GROMACS .gro file of C-alpha atoms in nm:
model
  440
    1UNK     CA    1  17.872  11.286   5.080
    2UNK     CA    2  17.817  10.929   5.241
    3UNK     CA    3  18.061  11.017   5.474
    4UNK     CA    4  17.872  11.351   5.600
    5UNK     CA    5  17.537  11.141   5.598
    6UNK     CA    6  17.693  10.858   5.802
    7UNK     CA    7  17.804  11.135   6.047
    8UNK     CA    8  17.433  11.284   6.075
    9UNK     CA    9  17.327  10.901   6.149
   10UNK     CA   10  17.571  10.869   6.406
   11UNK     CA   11  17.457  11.220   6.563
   12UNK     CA   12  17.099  11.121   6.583
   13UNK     CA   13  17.131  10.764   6.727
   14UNK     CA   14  17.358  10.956   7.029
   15UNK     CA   15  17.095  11.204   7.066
   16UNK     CA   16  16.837  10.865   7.100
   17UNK     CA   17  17.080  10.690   7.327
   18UNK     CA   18  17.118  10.986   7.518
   19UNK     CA   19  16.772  10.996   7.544
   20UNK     CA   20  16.711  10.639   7.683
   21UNK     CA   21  16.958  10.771   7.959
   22UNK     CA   22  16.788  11.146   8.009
   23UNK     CA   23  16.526  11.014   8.242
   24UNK     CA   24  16.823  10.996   8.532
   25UNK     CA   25  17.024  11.294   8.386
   26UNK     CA   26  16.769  11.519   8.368
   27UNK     CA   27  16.585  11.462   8.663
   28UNK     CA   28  16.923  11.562   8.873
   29UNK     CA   29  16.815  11.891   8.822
   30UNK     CA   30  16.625  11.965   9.077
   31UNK     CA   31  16.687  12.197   9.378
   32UNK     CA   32  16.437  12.309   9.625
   33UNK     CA   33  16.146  12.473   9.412
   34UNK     CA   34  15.816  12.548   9.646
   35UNK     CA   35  15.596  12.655   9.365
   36UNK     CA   36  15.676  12.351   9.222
   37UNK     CA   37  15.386  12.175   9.357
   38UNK     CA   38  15.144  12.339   9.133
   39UNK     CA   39  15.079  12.207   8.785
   40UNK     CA   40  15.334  12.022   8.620
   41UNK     CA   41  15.618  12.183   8.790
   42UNK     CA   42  15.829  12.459   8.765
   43UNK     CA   43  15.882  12.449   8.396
   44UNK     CA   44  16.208  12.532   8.203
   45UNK     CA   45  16.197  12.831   7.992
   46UNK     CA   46  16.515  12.809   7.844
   47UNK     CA   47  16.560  12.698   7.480
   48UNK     CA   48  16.929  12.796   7.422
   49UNK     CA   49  17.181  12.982   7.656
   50UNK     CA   50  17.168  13.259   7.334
   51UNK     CA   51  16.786  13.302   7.406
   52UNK     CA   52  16.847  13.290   7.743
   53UNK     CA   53  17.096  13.558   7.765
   54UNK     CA   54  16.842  13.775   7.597
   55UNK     CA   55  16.533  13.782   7.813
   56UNK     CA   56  16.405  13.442   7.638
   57UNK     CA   57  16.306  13.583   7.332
   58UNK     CA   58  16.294  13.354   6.984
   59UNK     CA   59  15.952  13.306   6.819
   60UNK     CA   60  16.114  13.582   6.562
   61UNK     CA   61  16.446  13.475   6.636
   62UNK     CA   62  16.644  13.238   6.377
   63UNK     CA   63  16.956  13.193   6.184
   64UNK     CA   64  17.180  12.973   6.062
   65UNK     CA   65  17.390  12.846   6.337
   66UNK     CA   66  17.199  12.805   6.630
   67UNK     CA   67  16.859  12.530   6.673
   68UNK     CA   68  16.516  12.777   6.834
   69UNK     CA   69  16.253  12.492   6.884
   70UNK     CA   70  16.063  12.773   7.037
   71UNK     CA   71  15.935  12.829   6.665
   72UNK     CA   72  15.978  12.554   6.462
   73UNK     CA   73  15.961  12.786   6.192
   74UNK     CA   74  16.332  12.921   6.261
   75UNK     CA   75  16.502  12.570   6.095
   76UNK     CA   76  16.470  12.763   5.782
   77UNK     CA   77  16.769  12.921   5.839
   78UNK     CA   78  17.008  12.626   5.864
   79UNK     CA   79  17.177  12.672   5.527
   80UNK     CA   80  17.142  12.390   5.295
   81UNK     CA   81  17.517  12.286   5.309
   82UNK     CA   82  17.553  12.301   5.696
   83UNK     CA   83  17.521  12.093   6.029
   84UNK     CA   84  17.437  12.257   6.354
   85UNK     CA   85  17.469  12.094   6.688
   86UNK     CA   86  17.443  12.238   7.032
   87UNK     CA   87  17.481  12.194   7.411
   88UNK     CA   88  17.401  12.371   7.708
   89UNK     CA   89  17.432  12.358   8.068
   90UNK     CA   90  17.310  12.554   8.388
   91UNK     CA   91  17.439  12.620   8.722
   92UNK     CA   92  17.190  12.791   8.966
   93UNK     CA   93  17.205  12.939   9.323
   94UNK     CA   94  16.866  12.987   9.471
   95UNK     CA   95  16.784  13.150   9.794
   96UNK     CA   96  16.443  13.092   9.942
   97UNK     CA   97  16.266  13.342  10.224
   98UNK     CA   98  15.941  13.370  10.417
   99UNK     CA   99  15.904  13.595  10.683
  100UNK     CA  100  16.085  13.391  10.930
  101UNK     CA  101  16.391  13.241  10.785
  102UNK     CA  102  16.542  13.158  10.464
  103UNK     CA  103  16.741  12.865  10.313
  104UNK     CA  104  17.005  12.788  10.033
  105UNK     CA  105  17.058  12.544   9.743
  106UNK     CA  106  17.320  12.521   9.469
  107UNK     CA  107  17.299  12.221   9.130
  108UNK     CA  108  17.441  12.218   8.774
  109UNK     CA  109  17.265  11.997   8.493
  110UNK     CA  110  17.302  11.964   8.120
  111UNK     CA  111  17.048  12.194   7.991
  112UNK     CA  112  16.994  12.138   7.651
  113UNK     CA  113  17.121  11.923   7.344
  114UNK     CA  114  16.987  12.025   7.006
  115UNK     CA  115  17.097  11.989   6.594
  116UNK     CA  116  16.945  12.059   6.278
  117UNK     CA  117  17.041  11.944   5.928
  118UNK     CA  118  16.912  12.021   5.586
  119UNK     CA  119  16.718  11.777   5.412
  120UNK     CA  120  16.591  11.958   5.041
  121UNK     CA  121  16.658  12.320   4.981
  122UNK     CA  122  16.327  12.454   5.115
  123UNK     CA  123  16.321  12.152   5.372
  124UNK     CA  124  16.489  12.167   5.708
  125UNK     CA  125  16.527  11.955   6.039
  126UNK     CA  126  16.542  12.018   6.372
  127UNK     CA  127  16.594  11.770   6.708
  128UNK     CA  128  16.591  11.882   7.027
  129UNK     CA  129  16.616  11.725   7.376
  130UNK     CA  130  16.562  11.900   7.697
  131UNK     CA  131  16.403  11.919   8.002
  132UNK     CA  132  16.027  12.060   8.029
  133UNK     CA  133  15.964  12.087   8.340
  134UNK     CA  134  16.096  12.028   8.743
  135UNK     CA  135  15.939  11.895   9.035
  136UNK     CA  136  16.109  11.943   9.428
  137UNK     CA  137  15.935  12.013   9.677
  138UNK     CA  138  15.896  11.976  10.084
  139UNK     CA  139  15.637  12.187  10.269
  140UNK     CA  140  15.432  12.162  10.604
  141UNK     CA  141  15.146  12.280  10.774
  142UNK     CA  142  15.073  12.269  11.173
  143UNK     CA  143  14.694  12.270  11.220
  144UNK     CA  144  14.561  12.314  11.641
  145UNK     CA  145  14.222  12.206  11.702
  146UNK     CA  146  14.017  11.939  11.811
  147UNK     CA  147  14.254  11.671  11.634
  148UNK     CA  148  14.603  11.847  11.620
  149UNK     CA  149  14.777  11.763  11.359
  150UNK     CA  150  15.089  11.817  11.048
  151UNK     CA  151  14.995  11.796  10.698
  152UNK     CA  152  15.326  11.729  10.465
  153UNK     CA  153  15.357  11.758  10.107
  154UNK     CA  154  15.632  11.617   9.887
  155UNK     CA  155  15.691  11.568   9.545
  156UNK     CA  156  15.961  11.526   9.267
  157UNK     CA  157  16.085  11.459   8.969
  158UNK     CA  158  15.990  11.641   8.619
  159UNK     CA  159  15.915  11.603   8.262
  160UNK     CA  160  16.131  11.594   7.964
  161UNK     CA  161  16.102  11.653   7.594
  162UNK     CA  162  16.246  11.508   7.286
  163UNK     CA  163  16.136  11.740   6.993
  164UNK     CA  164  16.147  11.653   6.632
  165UNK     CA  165  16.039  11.940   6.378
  166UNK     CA  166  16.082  12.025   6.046
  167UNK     CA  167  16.002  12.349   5.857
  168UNK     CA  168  15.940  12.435   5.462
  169UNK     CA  169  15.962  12.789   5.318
  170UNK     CA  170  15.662  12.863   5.108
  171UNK     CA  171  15.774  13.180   4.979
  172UNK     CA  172  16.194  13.261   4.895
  173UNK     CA  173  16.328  13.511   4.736
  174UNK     CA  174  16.639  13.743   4.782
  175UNK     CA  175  16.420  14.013   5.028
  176UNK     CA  176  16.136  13.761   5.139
  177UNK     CA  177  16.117  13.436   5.329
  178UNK     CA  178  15.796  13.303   5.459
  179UNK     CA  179  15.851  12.970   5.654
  180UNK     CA  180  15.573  12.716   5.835
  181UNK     CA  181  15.693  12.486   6.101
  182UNK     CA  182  15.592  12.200   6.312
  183UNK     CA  183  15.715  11.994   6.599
  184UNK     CA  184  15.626  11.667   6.694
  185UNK     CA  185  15.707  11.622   7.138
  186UNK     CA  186  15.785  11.296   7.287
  187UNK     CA  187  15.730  11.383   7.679
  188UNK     CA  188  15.855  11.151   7.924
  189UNK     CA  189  15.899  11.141   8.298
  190UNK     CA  190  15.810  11.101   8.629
  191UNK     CA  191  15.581  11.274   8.855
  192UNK     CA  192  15.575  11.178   9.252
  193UNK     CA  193  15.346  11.372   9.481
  194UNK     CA  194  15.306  11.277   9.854
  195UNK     CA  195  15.026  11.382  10.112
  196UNK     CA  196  15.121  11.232  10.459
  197UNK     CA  197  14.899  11.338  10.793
  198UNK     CA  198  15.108  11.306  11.169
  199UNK     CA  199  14.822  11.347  11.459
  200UNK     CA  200  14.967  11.510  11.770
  201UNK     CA  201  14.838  11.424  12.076
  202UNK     CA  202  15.060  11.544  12.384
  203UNK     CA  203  15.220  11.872  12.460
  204UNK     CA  204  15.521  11.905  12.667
  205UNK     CA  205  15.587  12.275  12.856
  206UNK     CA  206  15.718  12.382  12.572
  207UNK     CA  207  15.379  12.330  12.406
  208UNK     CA  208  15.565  12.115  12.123
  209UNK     CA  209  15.382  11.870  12.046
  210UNK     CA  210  15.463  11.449  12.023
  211UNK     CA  211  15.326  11.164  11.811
  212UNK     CA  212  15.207  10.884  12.048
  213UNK     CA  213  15.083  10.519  11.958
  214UNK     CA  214  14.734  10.452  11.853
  215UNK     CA  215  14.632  10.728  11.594
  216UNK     CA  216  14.604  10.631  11.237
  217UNK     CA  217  14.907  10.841  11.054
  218UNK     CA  218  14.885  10.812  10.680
  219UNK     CA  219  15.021  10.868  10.372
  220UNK     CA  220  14.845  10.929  10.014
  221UNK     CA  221  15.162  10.811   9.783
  222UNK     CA  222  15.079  10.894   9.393
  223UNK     CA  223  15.310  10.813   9.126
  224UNK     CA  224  15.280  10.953   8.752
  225UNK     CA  225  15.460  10.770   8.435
  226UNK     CA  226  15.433  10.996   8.170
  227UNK     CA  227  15.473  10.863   7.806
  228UNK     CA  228  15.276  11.067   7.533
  229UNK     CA  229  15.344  11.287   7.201
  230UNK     CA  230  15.227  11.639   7.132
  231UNK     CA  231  15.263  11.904   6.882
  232UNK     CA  232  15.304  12.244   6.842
  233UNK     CA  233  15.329  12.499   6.500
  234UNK     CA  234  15.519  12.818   6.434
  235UNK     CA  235  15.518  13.130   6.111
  236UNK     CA  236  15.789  13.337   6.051
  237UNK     CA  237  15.806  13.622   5.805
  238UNK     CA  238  16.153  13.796   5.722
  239UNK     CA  239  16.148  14.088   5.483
  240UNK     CA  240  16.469  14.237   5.402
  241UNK     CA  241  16.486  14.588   5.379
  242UNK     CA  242  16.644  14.815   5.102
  243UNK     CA  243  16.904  14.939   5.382
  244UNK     CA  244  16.983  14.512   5.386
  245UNK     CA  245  16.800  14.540   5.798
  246UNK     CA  246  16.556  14.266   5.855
  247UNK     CA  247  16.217  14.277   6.003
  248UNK     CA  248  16.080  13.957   6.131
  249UNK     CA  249  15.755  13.868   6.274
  250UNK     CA  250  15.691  13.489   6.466
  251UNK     CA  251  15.423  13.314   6.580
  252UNK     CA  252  15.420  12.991   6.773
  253UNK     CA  253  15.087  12.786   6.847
  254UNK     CA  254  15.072  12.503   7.119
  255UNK     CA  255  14.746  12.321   7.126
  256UNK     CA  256  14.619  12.222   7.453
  257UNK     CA  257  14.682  11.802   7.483
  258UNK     CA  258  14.628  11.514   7.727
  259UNK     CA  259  14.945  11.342   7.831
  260UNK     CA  260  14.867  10.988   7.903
  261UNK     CA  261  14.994  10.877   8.213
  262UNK     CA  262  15.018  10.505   8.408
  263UNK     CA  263  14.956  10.596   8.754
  264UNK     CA  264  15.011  10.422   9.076
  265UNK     CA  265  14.827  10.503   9.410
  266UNK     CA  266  14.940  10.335   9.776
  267UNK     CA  267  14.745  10.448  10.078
  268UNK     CA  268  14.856  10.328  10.397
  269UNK     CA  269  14.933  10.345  10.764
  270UNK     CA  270  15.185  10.418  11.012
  271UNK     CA  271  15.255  10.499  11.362
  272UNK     CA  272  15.598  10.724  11.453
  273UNK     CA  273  15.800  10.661  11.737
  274UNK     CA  274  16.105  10.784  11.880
  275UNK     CA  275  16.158  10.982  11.506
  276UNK     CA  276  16.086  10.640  11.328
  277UNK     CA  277  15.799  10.554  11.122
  278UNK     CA  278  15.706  10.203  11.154
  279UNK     CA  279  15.436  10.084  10.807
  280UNK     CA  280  15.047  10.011  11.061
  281UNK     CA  281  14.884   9.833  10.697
  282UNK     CA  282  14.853   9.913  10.300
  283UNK     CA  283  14.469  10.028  10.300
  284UNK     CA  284  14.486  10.049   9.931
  285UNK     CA  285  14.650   9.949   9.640
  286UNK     CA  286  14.570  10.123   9.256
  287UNK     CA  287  14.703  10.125   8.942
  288UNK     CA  288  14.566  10.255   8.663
  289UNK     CA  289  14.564  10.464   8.309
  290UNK     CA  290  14.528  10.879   8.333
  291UNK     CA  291  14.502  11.171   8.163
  292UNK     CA  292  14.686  11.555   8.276
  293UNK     CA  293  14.537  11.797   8.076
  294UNK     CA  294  14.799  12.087   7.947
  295UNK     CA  295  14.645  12.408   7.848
  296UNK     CA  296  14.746  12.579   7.482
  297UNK     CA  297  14.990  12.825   7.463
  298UNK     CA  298  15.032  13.075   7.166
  299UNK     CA  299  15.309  13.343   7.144
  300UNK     CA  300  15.458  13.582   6.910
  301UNK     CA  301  15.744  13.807   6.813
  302UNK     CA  302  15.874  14.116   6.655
  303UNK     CA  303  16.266  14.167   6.543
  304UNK     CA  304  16.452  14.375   6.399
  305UNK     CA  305  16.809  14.316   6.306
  306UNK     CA  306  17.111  14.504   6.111
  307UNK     CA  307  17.306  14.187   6.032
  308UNK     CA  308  17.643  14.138   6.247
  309UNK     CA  309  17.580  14.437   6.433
  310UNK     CA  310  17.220  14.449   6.580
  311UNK     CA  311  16.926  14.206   6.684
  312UNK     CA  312  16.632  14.329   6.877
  313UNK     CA  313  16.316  14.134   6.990
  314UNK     CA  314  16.017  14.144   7.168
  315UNK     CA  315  15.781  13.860   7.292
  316UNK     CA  316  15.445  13.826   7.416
  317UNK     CA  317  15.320  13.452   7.524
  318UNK     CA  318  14.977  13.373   7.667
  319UNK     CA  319  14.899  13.039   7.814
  320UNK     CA  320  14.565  12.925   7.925
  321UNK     CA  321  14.648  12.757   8.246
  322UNK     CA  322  14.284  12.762   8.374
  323UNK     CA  323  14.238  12.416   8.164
  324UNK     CA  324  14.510  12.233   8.353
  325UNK     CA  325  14.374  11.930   8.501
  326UNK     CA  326  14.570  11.692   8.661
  327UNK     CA  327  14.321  11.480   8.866
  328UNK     CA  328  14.163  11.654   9.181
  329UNK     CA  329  14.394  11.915   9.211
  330UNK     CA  330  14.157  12.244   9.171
  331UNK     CA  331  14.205  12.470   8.908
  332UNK     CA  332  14.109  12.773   9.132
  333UNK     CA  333  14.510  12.840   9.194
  334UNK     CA  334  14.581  12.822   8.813
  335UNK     CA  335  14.517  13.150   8.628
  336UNK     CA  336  14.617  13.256   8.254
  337UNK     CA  337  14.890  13.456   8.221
  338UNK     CA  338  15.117  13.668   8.060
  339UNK     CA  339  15.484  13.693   8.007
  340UNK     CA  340  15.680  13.924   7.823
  341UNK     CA  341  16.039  13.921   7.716
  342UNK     CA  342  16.274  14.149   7.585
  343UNK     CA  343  16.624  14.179   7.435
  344UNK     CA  344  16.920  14.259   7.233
  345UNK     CA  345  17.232  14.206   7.102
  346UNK     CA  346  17.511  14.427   6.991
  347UNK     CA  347  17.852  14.318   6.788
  348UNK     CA  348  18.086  14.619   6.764
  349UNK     CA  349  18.295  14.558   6.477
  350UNK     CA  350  18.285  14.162   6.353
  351UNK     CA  351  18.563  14.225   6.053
  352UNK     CA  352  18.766  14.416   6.365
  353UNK     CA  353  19.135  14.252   6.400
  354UNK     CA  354  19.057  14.308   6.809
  355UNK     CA  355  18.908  14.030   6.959
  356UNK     CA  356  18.663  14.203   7.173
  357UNK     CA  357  18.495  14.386   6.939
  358UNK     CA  358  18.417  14.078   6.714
  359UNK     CA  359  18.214  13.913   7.066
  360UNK     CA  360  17.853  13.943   7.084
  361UNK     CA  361  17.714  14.149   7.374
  362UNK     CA  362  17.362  14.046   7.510
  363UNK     CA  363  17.129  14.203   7.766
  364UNK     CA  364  16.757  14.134   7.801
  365UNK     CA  365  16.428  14.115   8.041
  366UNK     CA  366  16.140  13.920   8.136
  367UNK     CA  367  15.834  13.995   8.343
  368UNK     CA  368  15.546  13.674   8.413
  369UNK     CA  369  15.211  13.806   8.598
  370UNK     CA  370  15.206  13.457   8.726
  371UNK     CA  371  14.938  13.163   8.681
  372UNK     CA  372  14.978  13.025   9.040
  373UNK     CA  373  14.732  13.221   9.277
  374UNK     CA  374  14.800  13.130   9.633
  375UNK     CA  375  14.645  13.361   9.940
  376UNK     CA  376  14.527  13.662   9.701
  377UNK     CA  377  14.869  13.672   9.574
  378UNK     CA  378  14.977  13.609   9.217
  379UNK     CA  379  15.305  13.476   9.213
  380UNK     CA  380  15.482  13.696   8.981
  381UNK     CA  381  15.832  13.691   8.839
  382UNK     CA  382  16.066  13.894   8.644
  383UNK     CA  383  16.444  13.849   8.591
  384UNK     CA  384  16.730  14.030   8.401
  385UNK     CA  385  16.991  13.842   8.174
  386UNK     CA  386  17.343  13.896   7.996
  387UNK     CA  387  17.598  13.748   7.836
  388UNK     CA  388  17.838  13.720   7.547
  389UNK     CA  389  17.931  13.478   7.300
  390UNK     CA  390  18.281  13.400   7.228
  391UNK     CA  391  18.342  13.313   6.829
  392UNK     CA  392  18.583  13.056   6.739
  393UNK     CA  393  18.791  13.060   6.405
  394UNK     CA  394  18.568  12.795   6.283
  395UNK     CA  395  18.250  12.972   6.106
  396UNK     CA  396  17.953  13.000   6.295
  397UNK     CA  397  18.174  12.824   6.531
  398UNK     CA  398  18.071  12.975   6.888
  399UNK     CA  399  18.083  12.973   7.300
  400UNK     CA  400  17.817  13.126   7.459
  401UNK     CA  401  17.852  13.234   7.829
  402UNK     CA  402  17.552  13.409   8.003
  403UNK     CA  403  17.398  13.488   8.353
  404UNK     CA  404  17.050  13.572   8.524
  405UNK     CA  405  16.935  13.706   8.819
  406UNK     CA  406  16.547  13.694   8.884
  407UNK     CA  407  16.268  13.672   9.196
  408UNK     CA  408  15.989  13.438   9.180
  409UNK     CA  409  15.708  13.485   9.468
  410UNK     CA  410  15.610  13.728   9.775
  411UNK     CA  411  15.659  13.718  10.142
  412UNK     CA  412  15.305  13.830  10.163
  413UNK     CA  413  15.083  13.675  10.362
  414UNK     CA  414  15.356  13.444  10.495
  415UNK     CA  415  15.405  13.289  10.149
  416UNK     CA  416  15.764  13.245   9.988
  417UNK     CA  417  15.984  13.437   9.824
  418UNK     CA  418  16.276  13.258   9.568
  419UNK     CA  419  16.573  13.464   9.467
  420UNK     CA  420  16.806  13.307   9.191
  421UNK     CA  421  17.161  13.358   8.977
  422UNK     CA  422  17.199  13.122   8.702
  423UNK     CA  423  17.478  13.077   8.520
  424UNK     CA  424  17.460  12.964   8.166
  425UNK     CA  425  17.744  12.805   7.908
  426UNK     CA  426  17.636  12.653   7.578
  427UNK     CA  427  17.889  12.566   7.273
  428UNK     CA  428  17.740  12.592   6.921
  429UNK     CA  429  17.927  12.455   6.642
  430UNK     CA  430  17.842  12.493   6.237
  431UNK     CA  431  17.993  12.297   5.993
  432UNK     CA  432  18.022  12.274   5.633
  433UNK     CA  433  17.922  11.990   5.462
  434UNK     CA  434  17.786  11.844   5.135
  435UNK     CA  435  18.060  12.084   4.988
  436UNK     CA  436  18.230  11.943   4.732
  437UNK     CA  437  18.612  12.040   4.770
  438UNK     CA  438  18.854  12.051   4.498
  439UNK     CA  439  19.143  11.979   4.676
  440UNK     CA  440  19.112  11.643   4.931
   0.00000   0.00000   0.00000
C-alpha cells in the first residue's frame, strides 16, 4: 500500500513540475484566431478527447475511468481501489476567409493532463491541468481622411488552469448516488494586447500610401500577468433503473470572479522608414495591480445510459458575458449566450471475441449563438464530432481517437469567417490498486 501511495506522490509532484513548465507549453498553442481579441480569448472547450468526440457534453457525464472537471461532481465514480490518469493532445487545421481572400494555419499541443484517486470511500480527487483559453491575433484597419492613417491590433498568449477538486456522495445505495463537487482553479498566464497607429502622408499613382518622417507613430503596448484562484461547484444524481439503465442529471455552477492581474503599460514613439521602425521616445511608463472581471457560468445535463452499450447526453450552458470587464474594453460586443451540445455513444458487443465490436463509437453536436457581437452580427458557431476509443487488455485501459469539423464567424459585412478540422488522441489508463493480492 506504501508503494501505491508513493506512486500517487510521484504522479502529483510531475503534474506540479509540469505545471511550472506549462506557461511555455501551453502557450505554443496558438494559431491565427481573429475573434481572439475579444475577452479573454478564444477559450478551450475541451475537457477530454471522450467529451470531445461527443459534442462536449459531461456535466451528467462520469465513470470510473476517465477525469470530467466539467462537473466536479463526476470524481464519484473513480472506484475506491483505482488510479486514473489521462493525456490528450490536439492537432488543428484552420482556414480563415473574408470576402476577399483567405489564409491557412496548421499546430499540435498537449491538450490536457488529468488523474483522480480515491481518498475515503465516499471521498474522491480529481487534478486537472489544461489550457483555458488562447490569444493570436493580427488585424488592420486603413482609415482616409483628414489624417490618413493604419490602426493595428495584436495580441497573444492565453490562460491556463490547474484544477484541484474533490467530490463526496451524500446519498449511496445500490440504485441511487447523489454526489456534490467542488473545484478549486489556479489560473495563470499571459495576456499581450498591442494598439499601434502608422500616419500616411504621401500617395504614389498607385494611390498607396507611404510613411514619411515627422508624424508621431505610436504604439499602446499592454501586458497582463495573471496569477489568481477561482472556484466552481457541480450535482449529479444517478438513479438506476429496474431494467439496470441509468438516468443522470448534472449541474455545474461557476461564480463570476476577478482574476488579479500585474499589468504593465509602455506608450511610445516611432517613425518608419524604408520598412524599419526606428523607437522617436517612451512617453510613458506604468505598472501596476488589476482586476479582469469573468462572468458566471452555470450549465446542466441529462443522460441516459444502458451500461456497455449506450450513453446519451444533452447539455445546455449559459454564461453571462455582459459582466466581462477587462479595463476599457466595452462590453457592448459581449452578449450572453447559449450553447448546446449533444451526443452519444454506441458499443456493439463488449464481451464480443471481434475486436471491432468491443470499440466505442462516438458522434455528437454543438451549436453557440455567440457572445461576440461585431457589425450586427453574432458570431455564431456550431461543429460536428466523432470518434472511437480503442480498449486495451488492461481494464479500463483505453485510446481514444476523435475528430471535428466546425465554422466559427460570417463573411457578412466584410467580417471573418474560420473553418476548422481538429484532430484529437487522448490515452486513459485505470489501474488497480490498494488490492491486496494473494499471490506476489
Amino acid at each position: 500500500m506504501n508503494k501505491k501511495i508513493s506512486k500517487i506522490l510521484v504522479a502529483i509532484v510531475l503534474l506540479l513540475l509540469f505545471l511550472v513548465e506549462s506557461q511555455s507549453v501551453f502557450s505554443q498553442y496558438s494559431i491565427s484566431n481573429p475573434y481572439s481579441k475579444y475577452g479573454l480569448g478564444f477559450e478551450q472547450t475541451s475537457i477530454n478527447q471522450t467529451s470531445a468526440s461527443m459534442g462536449g457534453v459531461g456535466y451528467a457525464f462520469a465513470r470510473n475511468n476517465e477525469v470530467n472537471i466539467l462537473n466536479p461532481a463526476s470524481y464519484s465514480a473513480i472506484e475506491k481501489q483505482s488510479f486514473v490518469f489521462s493525456m490528450g493532445f490536439d492537432f488543428s487545421w484552420k482556414t480563415l476567409s473574408n470576402n476577399n481572400n483567405s489564409s491557412d494555419a496548421f499546430f499540435g499541443s498537449i491538450s490536457n493532463i488529468s488523474l483522480a484517486f480515491p481518498i475515503l470511500d465516499r471521498l474522491k480527487a480529481g487534478l486537472s491541468l489544461m489550457p483555458l483559453t488562447d490569444i493570436n491575433y493580427n488585424a488592420s484597419d486603413t482609415v482616409l481622411s483628414f489624417v490618413n492613417h493604419v490602426k493595428t491590433y495584436q495580441g497573444n498568449g492565453g490562460v491556463n488552469k490547474f484544477t484541484f477538486g474533490l467530490s463526496y456522495d451524500i446519498l449511496k445505495t445500490a440504485k441511487t448516488n447523489l454526489s456534490i463537487g467542488a473545484n478549486a482553479t489556479y489560473y495563470f498566464g499571459n495576456i499581450y494586447r498591442a494598439t499601434s497607429i502608422d500616419f500616411l502622408t504621401q500617395a504614389d499613382s498607385n494611390g498607396k500610401y507611404y510613411d514619411t518622417i515627422g508624424f508621431l507613430d505610436n504604439t499602446t503596448e499592454t501586458n497582463y500577468n495573471v496569477s489568481s484562484f477561482g472556484f466552481d461547484f457541480g450535482l449529479l444524481y444517478r438513479q438506476k433503473l429496474n431494467n439496470e439503465d441509468v438516468i443522470s442529471l448534472g449541474v455545474a455552477f461557476t461564480p463570476s470572479v476577478r482574476l488579479r492581474a500585474d499589468r504593465t503599460q509602455i506608450f511610445y514613439t516611432y517613425y518608419s522608414y524604408a520598412a524599419k521602425k526606428y523607437l522617436q521616445d517612451t512617453l510613458s511608463y506604468t505598472k501596476d495591480k488589476t482586476k479582469i472581471k469573468v462572468p458566471m457560468k452555470i450549465g446542466c445535463g441529462l443522460s441516459y445510459e444502458k451500461p456497455d452499450k449506450i450513453f446519451v447526453e444533452a447539455d445546455f450552458t449559459f454564461t453571462k458575458w455582459s459582466d466581462f470587464d477587462m479595463d476599457l474594453q466595452s462590453n457592448a460586443e459581449m452578449k450572453d449566450n447559449l450553447t448546446f451540445n449533444m451526443g452519444a455513444e454506441y458499443i456493439p458487443n463488449i464481451f464480443s471475441t471481434l475486436y471491432y465490436n468491443k470499440m466505442a463509437y462516438r458522434l455528437g453536436f454543438h451549436y453557440d449563438n455567440g457572445y461576440i457581437f461585431l457589425q450586427d452580427n453574432r458570431i455564431t458557431e456550431f461543429g460536428i464530432s466523432f470518434g472511437v476509443a480503442l480498449p486495451i487488455k488492461k481494464l479500463g485501459t483505453k485510446v481514444n481517437l476523435g475528430a471535428e469539423y466546425g465554422k466559427r464567424g460570417t463573411t457578412d459585412n466584410n467580417l471573418i469567417r474560420e473553418n476548422y478540422f481538429r484532430i484529437g488522441l487522448s490515452f486513459s489508463a485505470k489501474d488497480r490498486w490498494f488490492v491486496k493480492r494473494k499471490y506476489q
